[in-house]
Structure formats: structure tokens, C-alpha cells
Amino acid sequence: ADFEQVRGLVEAEFEVEEGLVEYGVPTFFVRLRQDSKQGFLRLFERLGSAGFVPVLKRREGRVVLQVVRRPPLAPSRWIMNVVLFLVTVGTVTVTGYMLSVEWVGKGLMSNPLVGAGMFTAALMAVLGVHEMGHKLAAYKHRVEASFPFFIPGPPAPFGIGTFGAVIQQRSLAPNKDALFDLGMSGPVAGFLVAVLVTVVGVRLSHLIPLSAVPPGAEFLEMPMLFELIVTMFPPKGAGEVIWLHPVAFAGWVGMLVTMLNLVPAGMLDGGHATRGLLGRNARTALSFAGILVLIILGHYLMAMVVFFLSLQRHPGPLDDVSKLTTSRKLATVFLVLIFVLCAAPI
């Protein structure tokens, strides 16, 4: 009786050629209709209320739809999100303070705590908006996802105080459109904030003569977009070297994070978008191309991380048959442009 009920729901959206129970799983060989993408989403909604999810794949030239039980979700422990956020704010603030001390010494800032607060607000805004972009996309497509987990790291001079943030995706995307949106939303949202932060930071920065650069100072390679912002919104003062305000450095970090997340590999944001756009095989090939780009840019540690991530098979969306919309295909050009504008050697 349960099988016949499930079959009735499937037949309301697809033409069923054959139905059987395969290893205890209701399995249907179906033919697609003109509105099969929307039909799958309707079936996804109806089965979801009963604790089941549909899975649509191609198998040996045929379209197969299986109905599986939704795995139980562990209760969210938001207290861990709060603790990690507070610890990350602390380590990032220490970094901002260390960056601001030199500014106080040069007479360009009255209180290092002000610079520390500005750096922390700028960097956490970039990371937070990036992750909330993912969260909103997950909410839109009814994908279970946690709130952001901020990852604290060693503060200056050993690091920047954080290794970024992640969101735990607890269910699969319903189709390729949702998977693409999940990958694209974070980098685009974080990119926009990084641009705003960089404009503000560059205007707060100062040009100084090369002879005034203190011993031990580090020179940073600037992404193309950063150089464009410097041209449009030049810093104060005169000289050949830009003495970066802590907020400008936060913008530089934001561009770096955006670029790394857009590498089309593994479970990175770029890997999600590529899987939705081109499928499994193309994603695998582009993963190694992305690793090569990271090596050329000098991001050797990240290249190793991406290599190990690439060894993990991407689960793909529940509906792995329907096509990506044309507008999302065109949006890929924008993602590539963001990657190029934010790319810089380490």
C-alpha cells in the first residue's frame, strides 16, 4: 500500500515506465516531461512532509527516480557557533591592534584600539556576509544548513587571527540551480562587502616615500581590483608606497578569501558552482586546473588542501538530470571575472 501511494505521487509528475522495489527502495524508471524540473520540486515538497526525499539520476541511458528516507538531523548546538564567533573576534582584534601600533608610532592614529576595532569590524563583515549569503541561499532552496562556524586562528605576527568561516550543509540541494546558488551566493556577497571595505580602507591609507618604510615591513602583491580602487580612490599623502590602513588590509584579505573560495575544486564554493554547471567529470578536471593556478600564484598550502578536497566525491544535487537555467550559466562569467580581479600572488 505504501509503495502504491508513492507510485501515485511519482506518476502525478512523471511518466512511469516501470516501478519496483530495489534493495528496499522504491525505484521508478521514468520519462521526463516539459515541466519535470518543477515537477521534481513539487514531489520534493510532498515527500519531504512524510520524511522522504526523491533522487533523480541517469543510469545506463535511462532516467531513474528513487524515493529514500530522509536521514535524521542532529539538533543544532548554536552555543558552539557563539563561542567560536567570540573567540575569533578576540584573535582578530589582537591582529588589528598589532597592525595599528605602527600607525600610532607614525602619528597617523591616536589610539590602536580604534584601529583594532575597525579592522575587526571590516574583516568580520566580509566573512560574516559571505557565510550569510550561503545561509540565505540554503533557506531559499529549503536546504538544511547550520549558522556560520567562525574558525579562530593565530593572531599577528603569526597570522591574521582567523582561518575564515564555514557553514555545515546538512541536506542535499534539490537541483542544479540550487547547488549553483549555494556556491555562488557566498563569494558574491562577500566580494561586494570586500570592495566597499577596500574603498574605505584605501581612503584611510597613506602614501609614504620608499625611504620611510620601516625595517621588516612586508610588501603585499595587490590584486587587479585593489589597484583599480587605488587609482579611483587614491590614498592621502605623497610617495611611492601605500602604507595600508588596517581596514585596507582587511579588504585585501577579503579579496584573497573570495578568490580561494572560487577555485573550482572539492567542496569549495567554486566546486559547488562548477558541479551544478558542468557536472561531475568536468568538475574533476577543473579541480586540478585550479590546483595548478594556486601553485603558480604561490598558495602552496591551499593547493595541498584543495588536492585532498578533490579526492572526495561531490554528492551532487538530488535532481541531477534537469539543466541549469540560462541566467545562471551567464552568471558564471561574473564569477570568473571576480576570480580574476581578486587573484594575486601570495
Short mmCIF file of C-alpha atoms in Angstrom, two decimals:
data_model
loop_
_atom_site.label_atom_id
_atom_site.label_comp_id
_atom_site.label_asym_id
_atom_site.label_seq_id
_atom_site.Cartn_x
_atom_site.Cartn_y
_atom_site.Cartn_z
CA ALA A 1 0.00 0.00 0.00
CA ASP A 2 2.83 2.41 0.81
CA PHE A 3 4.56 1.60 -2.49
CA GLU A 4 1.36 2.26 -4.46
CA GLN A 5 0.90 5.55 -2.63
CA VAL A 6 4.44 6.62 -3.51
CA ARG A 7 3.92 5.49 -7.10
CA GLY A 8 0.82 7.64 -7.32
CA LEU A 9 2.80 10.70 -6.21
CA VAL A 10 5.52 9.97 -8.78
CA GLU A 11 3.04 9.39 -11.59
CA ALA A 12 1.49 12.78 -10.89
CA GLU A 13 4.75 14.41 -12.05
CA PHE A 14 6.46 11.86 -14.35
CA GLU A 15 5.57 9.19 -16.89
CA VAL A 16 6.45 5.93 -15.13
CA GLU A 17 7.73 3.17 -17.44
CA GLU A 18 8.49 0.67 -14.71
CA GLY A 19 8.24 0.58 -10.93
CA LEU A 20 9.82 -1.83 -8.48
CA VAL A 21 11.35 -2.08 -5.02
CA GLU A 22 15.13 -2.28 -5.41
CA TYR A 23 17.02 -3.27 -2.25
CA GLY A 24 14.09 -1.97 -0.22
CA VAL A 25 13.99 1.36 -2.08
CA PRO A 26 11.00 2.34 -4.27
CA THR A 27 12.55 2.75 -7.73
CA PHE A 28 10.89 4.09 -10.87
CA PHE A 29 12.18 4.30 -14.44
CA VAL A 30 10.53 7.46 -15.74
CA ARG A 31 10.24 9.67 -18.79
CA LEU A 32 10.71 13.38 -18.39
CA ARG A 33 8.01 15.90 -19.15
CA GLN A 34 8.39 19.51 -20.24
CA ASP A 35 7.99 20.71 -16.64
CA SER A 36 9.90 17.87 -15.00
CA LYS A 37 12.17 20.28 -13.10
CA GLN A 38 9.21 21.91 -11.39
CA GLY A 39 7.53 18.53 -11.05
CA PHE A 40 10.52 17.20 -9.15
CA LEU A 41 10.36 20.18 -6.78
CA ARG A 42 6.67 19.55 -6.15
CA LEU A 43 7.43 15.90 -5.45
CA PHE A 44 10.28 17.01 -3.19
CA GLU A 45 7.83 19.09 -1.14
CA ARG A 46 5.19 16.35 -0.87
CA LEU A 47 7.59 13.58 0.08
CA GLY A 48 9.51 15.83 2.45
CA SER A 49 6.48 16.27 4.68
CA ALA A 50 6.39 12.45 5.10
CA GLY A 51 10.12 12.15 5.87
CA PHE A 52 11.28 11.04 2.40
CA VAL A 53 13.27 12.61 -0.45
CA PRO A 54 13.30 11.81 -4.19
CA VAL A 55 16.58 11.23 -6.04
CA LEU A 56 16.65 11.62 -9.84
CA LYS A 57 19.67 10.26 -11.75
CA ARG A 58 20.62 8.80 -15.12
CA ARG A 59 21.53 5.11 -15.18
CA GLU A 60 22.71 3.43 -18.38
CA GLY A 61 20.81 5.83 -20.56
CA ARG A 62 17.59 5.71 -18.54
CA VAL A 63 16.18 8.19 -16.02
CA VAL A 64 15.74 6.62 -12.58
CA LEU A 65 13.82 8.14 -9.68
CA GLN A 66 14.25 6.61 -6.23
CA VAL A 67 12.47 7.54 -3.02
CA VAL A 68 14.65 7.25 0.08
CA ARG A 69 14.06 8.02 3.72
CA ARG A 70 15.37 11.40 4.84
CA PRO A 71 18.28 10.84 7.23
CA PRO A 72 17.64 12.15 10.76
CA LEU A 73 19.20 15.50 11.56
CA ALA A 74 21.07 16.01 14.80
CA PRO A 75 19.85 19.01 16.80
CA SER A 76 21.80 22.22 16.20
CA ARG A 77 24.05 23.38 19.04
CA TRP A 78 24.13 27.11 18.45
CA ILE A 79 26.22 27.67 21.58
CA MET A 80 29.29 26.42 19.67
CA ASN A 81 28.66 29.00 16.93
CA VAL A 82 28.57 31.76 19.54
CA VAL A 83 31.72 30.59 21.34
CA LEU A 84 33.73 30.30 18.12
CA PHE A 85 32.49 33.72 17.00
CA LEU A 86 33.60 35.37 20.23
CA VAL A 87 37.00 33.66 20.19
CA THR A 88 37.53 34.69 16.56
CA VAL A 89 36.59 38.28 17.37
CA GLY A 90 39.23 38.18 20.10
CA THR A 91 42.04 36.82 17.92
CA VAL A 92 41.18 39.16 15.04
CA THR A 93 41.12 42.13 17.42
CA VAL A 94 44.63 41.26 18.61
CA THR A 95 45.76 41.28 14.97
CA GLY A 96 44.09 44.64 14.40
CA TYR A 97 45.81 46.05 17.47
CA MET A 98 49.22 44.87 16.29
CA LEU A 99 48.60 46.43 12.87
CA SER A 100 47.54 49.72 14.46
CA VAL A 101 50.55 50.12 16.77
CA GLU A 102 52.79 51.16 13.87
CA TRP A 103 50.21 53.73 12.79
CA VAL A 104 50.25 55.23 16.27
CA GLY A 105 54.04 55.31 16.15
CA LYS A 106 53.92 57.24 12.87
CA GLY A 107 51.44 59.71 14.33
CA LEU A 108 48.73 58.60 11.87
CA MET A 109 46.40 57.19 14.54
CA SER A 110 45.73 58.32 18.09
CA ASN A 111 44.61 55.03 19.66
CA PRO A 112 45.46 51.48 18.49
CA LEU A 113 42.19 50.22 19.97
CA VAL A 114 40.32 52.27 17.38
CA GLY A 115 42.28 50.65 14.57
CA ALA A 116 41.79 47.23 16.12
CA GLY A 117 38.04 47.75 16.28
CA MET A 118 37.88 48.99 12.68
CA PHE A 119 39.93 46.06 11.40
CA THR A 120 37.81 43.56 13.31
CA ALA A 121 34.53 45.07 12.09
CA ALA A 122 35.74 45.15 8.49
CA LEU A 123 37.12 41.59 8.35
CA MET A 124 34.24 40.02 10.27
CA ALA A 125 31.79 41.83 7.99
CA VAL A 126 33.40 40.30 4.90
CA LEU A 127 33.45 36.79 6.39
CA GLY A 128 30.02 37.09 8.01
CA VAL A 129 28.22 38.40 4.92
CA HIS A 130 29.91 35.70 2.83
CA GLU A 131 28.54 32.95 5.05
CA MET A 132 25.13 34.56 5.44
CA GLY A 133 24.89 34.62 1.65
CA HIS A 134 25.15 30.82 1.78
CA LYS A 135 22.63 30.67 4.62
CA LEU A 136 20.05 32.72 2.74
CA ALA A 137 20.51 30.65 -0.42
CA ALA A 138 20.04 27.49 1.64
CA TYR A 139 16.86 28.92 3.18
CA LYS A 140 15.53 29.88 -0.25
CA HIS A 141 16.02 26.38 -1.65
CA ARG A 142 14.95 24.57 1.55
CA VAL A 143 18.38 23.10 2.20
CA GLU A 144 19.18 22.35 5.84
CA ALA A 145 22.26 24.34 6.86
CA SER A 146 23.82 25.47 10.11
CA PHE A 147 24.66 29.01 11.10
CA PRO A 148 28.28 30.06 10.40
CA PHE A 149 31.12 28.46 12.33
CA PHE A 150 33.92 31.04 12.59
CA ILE A 151 37.36 29.47 12.82
CA PRO A 152 39.84 31.31 15.07
CA GLY A 153 43.50 31.35 14.10
CA PRO A 154 46.81 32.65 15.42
CA PRO A 155 46.89 36.46 15.62
CA ALA A 156 49.67 38.69 14.29
CA PRO A 157 52.57 38.29 13.80
CA PHE A 158 51.86 34.59 13.13
CA GLY A 159 48.56 35.01 11.27
CA ILE A 160 45.53 37.24 10.82
CA GLY A 161 43.52 35.79 13.70
CA THR A 162 41.18 33.58 11.70
CA PHE A 163 41.02 30.80 9.12
CA GLY A 164 37.66 32.05 7.85
CA ALA A 165 34.23 30.57 8.48
CA VAL A 166 32.14 27.67 7.22
CA ILE A 167 28.51 26.60 7.12
CA GLN A 168 27.61 22.95 7.55
CA GLN A 169 25.21 21.83 4.82
CA ARG A 170 23.02 19.13 6.36
CA SER A 171 20.96 18.09 3.33
CA LEU A 172 21.50 17.93 -0.44
CA ALA A 173 20.49 20.64 -2.87
CA PRO A 174 17.23 19.77 -4.65
CA ASN A 175 18.57 20.53 -8.15
CA LYS A 176 21.45 22.09 -10.09
CA ASP A 177 20.00 25.58 -9.80
CA ALA A 178 20.04 25.32 -6.00
CA LEU A 179 23.55 23.86 -5.98
CA PHE A 180 24.85 26.67 -8.18
CA ASP A 181 23.17 29.30 -5.99
CA LEU A 182 24.66 27.74 -2.84
CA GLY A 183 28.13 28.02 -4.36
CA MET A 184 27.72 31.47 -5.90
CA SER A 185 25.90 33.33 -3.13
CA GLY A 186 28.72 33.46 -0.59
CA PRO A 187 31.56 34.70 -2.82
CA VAL A 188 29.35 37.32 -4.50
CA ALA A 189 28.04 38.68 -1.19
CA GLY A 190 31.49 38.69 0.40
CA PHE A 191 33.02 40.25 -2.72
CA LEU A 192 30.66 43.23 -2.60
CA VAL A 193 31.49 43.88 1.05
CA ALA A 194 35.23 43.42 0.36
CA VAL A 195 35.04 46.09 -2.36
CA LEU A 196 33.31 48.53 0.00
CA VAL A 197 35.81 47.80 2.80
CA THR A 198 38.73 48.26 0.42
CA VAL A 199 37.45 51.63 -0.83
CA VAL A 200 37.12 52.89 2.74
CA GLY A 201 40.47 51.41 3.75
CA VAL A 202 42.36 52.85 0.80
CA ARG A 203 40.99 56.32 1.50
CA LEU A 204 42.22 55.97 5.09
CA SER A 205 45.67 54.79 3.94
CA HIS A 206 48.70 56.99 3.33
CA LEU A 207 51.32 57.28 0.61
CA ILE A 208 54.85 57.42 2.02
CA PRO A 209 58.31 57.63 0.42
CA LEU A 210 60.14 54.34 -0.03
CA SER A 211 62.86 55.64 2.29
CA ALA A 212 60.28 55.93 5.11
CA VAL A 213 59.33 52.25 5.03
CA PRO A 214 60.33 50.76 8.41
CA PRO A 215 62.69 47.77 8.53
CA GLY A 216 60.92 44.42 8.45
CA ALA A 217 57.79 45.76 6.74
CA GLU A 218 56.12 43.33 4.34
CA PHE A 219 55.15 44.24 0.80
CA LEU A 220 51.90 42.73 -0.48
CA GLU A 221 51.05 41.85 -4.07
CA MET A 222 47.88 43.69 -4.99
CA PRO A 223 45.00 42.09 -6.91
CA MET A 224 43.94 43.86 -10.10
CA LEU A 225 40.78 45.12 -8.41
CA PHE A 226 42.74 46.57 -5.49
CA GLU A 227 44.97 48.51 -7.89
CA LEU A 228 41.88 49.79 -9.72
CA ILE A 229 40.38 51.01 -6.44
CA VAL A 230 43.67 52.75 -5.56
CA THR A 231 43.54 54.55 -8.93
CA MET A 232 39.93 55.65 -8.48
CA PHE A 233 40.16 56.47 -4.75
CA PRO A 234 43.80 57.43 -4.13
CA PRO A 235 45.23 57.44 -0.59
CA LYS A 236 46.32 60.58 1.20
CA GLY A 237 49.87 61.94 1.19
CA ALA A 238 52.69 61.65 -1.34
CA GLY A 239 55.18 58.89 -2.05
CA GLU A 240 55.75 55.62 -3.88
CA VAL A 241 54.48 53.18 -1.23
CA ILE A 242 50.99 52.77 0.22
CA TRP A 243 51.04 52.39 3.99
CA LEU A 244 47.91 50.28 4.33
CA HIS A 245 45.37 51.17 6.96
CA PRO A 246 44.15 48.08 8.89
CA VAL A 247 40.78 48.39 7.12
CA ALA A 248 42.53 48.32 3.73
CA PHE A 249 44.37 45.18 4.81
CA ALA A 250 41.03 43.63 5.77
CA GLY A 251 39.82 44.39 2.23
CA TRP A 252 42.92 42.69 0.81
CA VAL A 253 42.23 39.63 2.96
CA GLY A 254 38.60 39.67 1.82
CA MET A 255 39.65 39.57 -1.83
CA LEU A 256 42.07 36.74 -1.10
CA VAL A 257 39.34 34.73 0.67
CA THR A 258 36.93 35.33 -2.23
CA MET A 259 39.46 34.15 -4.78
CA LEU A 260 40.35 31.00 -2.85
CA ASN A 261 36.69 30.08 -2.36
CA LEU A 262 36.04 30.37 -6.09
CA VAL A 263 38.63 27.73 -7.02
CA PRO A 264 36.51 25.14 -8.91
CA ALA A 265 37.51 22.22 -6.73
CA GLY A 266 36.34 19.96 -3.94
CA MET A 267 33.58 21.21 -1.66
CA LEU A 268 34.66 24.85 -2.11
CA ASP A 269 32.11 27.36 -3.36
CA GLY A 270 33.63 27.22 -6.84
CA GLY A 271 33.37 23.43 -6.71
CA HIS A 272 29.62 23.62 -5.98
CA ALA A 273 29.03 26.09 -8.82
CA THR A 274 31.09 24.03 -11.27
CA ARG A 275 29.32 20.80 -10.29
CA GLY A 276 25.98 22.45 -10.97
CA LEU A 277 27.16 23.97 -14.24
CA LEU A 278 29.23 21.25 -15.88
CA GLY A 279 28.63 18.03 -13.97
CA ARG A 280 30.89 15.57 -12.20
CA ASN A 281 33.56 14.86 -14.83
CA ALA A 282 34.23 18.48 -15.78
CA ARG A 283 34.46 19.44 -12.12
CA THR A 284 37.18 16.83 -11.57
CA ALA A 285 39.23 18.17 -14.49
CA LEU A 286 38.81 21.78 -13.37
CA SER A 287 39.84 20.84 -9.83
CA PHE A 288 43.35 20.02 -11.00
CA ALA A 289 43.42 23.15 -13.15
CA GLY A 290 42.55 25.15 -10.04
CA ILE A 291 45.33 23.44 -8.08
CA LEU A 292 47.79 24.41 -10.82
CA VAL A 293 46.66 28.05 -10.64
CA LEU A 294 47.16 28.07 -6.87
CA ILE A 295 50.68 26.68 -7.27
CA ILE A 296 51.52 29.34 -9.87
CA LEU A 297 50.25 32.06 -7.50
CA GLY A 298 52.31 30.61 -4.66
CA HIS A 299 49.42 29.38 -2.49
CA TYR A 300 51.12 26.04 -1.85
CA LEU A 301 49.34 25.21 1.41
CA MET A 302 45.94 25.94 -0.10
CA ALA A 303 46.87 23.87 -3.16
CA MET A 304 47.51 20.89 -0.88
CA VAL A 305 44.19 21.41 0.92
CA VAL A 306 42.33 21.63 -2.40
CA PHE A 307 44.06 18.47 -3.64
CA PHE A 308 42.78 16.45 -0.69
CA LEU A 309 39.32 18.02 -1.02
CA SER A 310 39.28 17.00 -4.68
CA LEU A 311 39.70 13.35 -3.73
CA GLN A 312 36.26 13.44 -2.12
CA ARG A 313 33.39 12.71 -4.48
CA HIS A 314 30.84 15.51 -4.69
CA PRO A 315 27.35 14.15 -3.89
CA GLY A 316 25.69 16.44 -6.42
CA PRO A 317 22.03 17.54 -6.25
CA LEU A 318 19.02 15.31 -5.70
CA ASP A 319 17.83 16.09 -9.23
CA ASP A 320 20.96 15.50 -11.28
CA VAL A 321 19.06 15.38 -14.58
CA SER A 322 17.45 18.78 -15.14
CA LYS A 323 19.52 21.55 -16.70
CA LEU A 324 20.84 24.75 -15.19
CA THR A 325 18.94 27.90 -16.17
CA THR A 326 20.42 30.17 -18.84
CA SER A 327 20.70 33.12 -16.44
CA ARG A 328 22.85 31.06 -14.09
CA LYS A 329 25.06 29.94 -16.97
CA LEU A 330 25.61 33.60 -17.85
CA ALA A 331 26.34 34.38 -14.20
CA THR A 332 29.38 32.10 -14.49
CA VAL A 333 31.10 34.86 -16.47
CA PHE A 334 30.68 37.15 -13.46
CA LEU A 335 32.20 34.54 -11.14
CA VAL A 336 35.22 34.11 -13.42
CA LEU A 337 35.63 37.89 -13.55
CA ILE A 338 35.56 38.10 -9.74
CA PHE A 339 38.20 35.34 -9.55
CA VAL A 340 40.50 37.16 -11.97
CA LEU A 341 40.05 40.56 -10.31
CA CYS A 342 40.79 39.15 -6.84
CA ALA A 343 43.67 36.84 -7.82
CA ALA A 344 47.14 37.84 -6.61
CA PRO A 345 50.38 36.03 -5.74
CA ILE A 346 50.92 35.44 -2.04
#
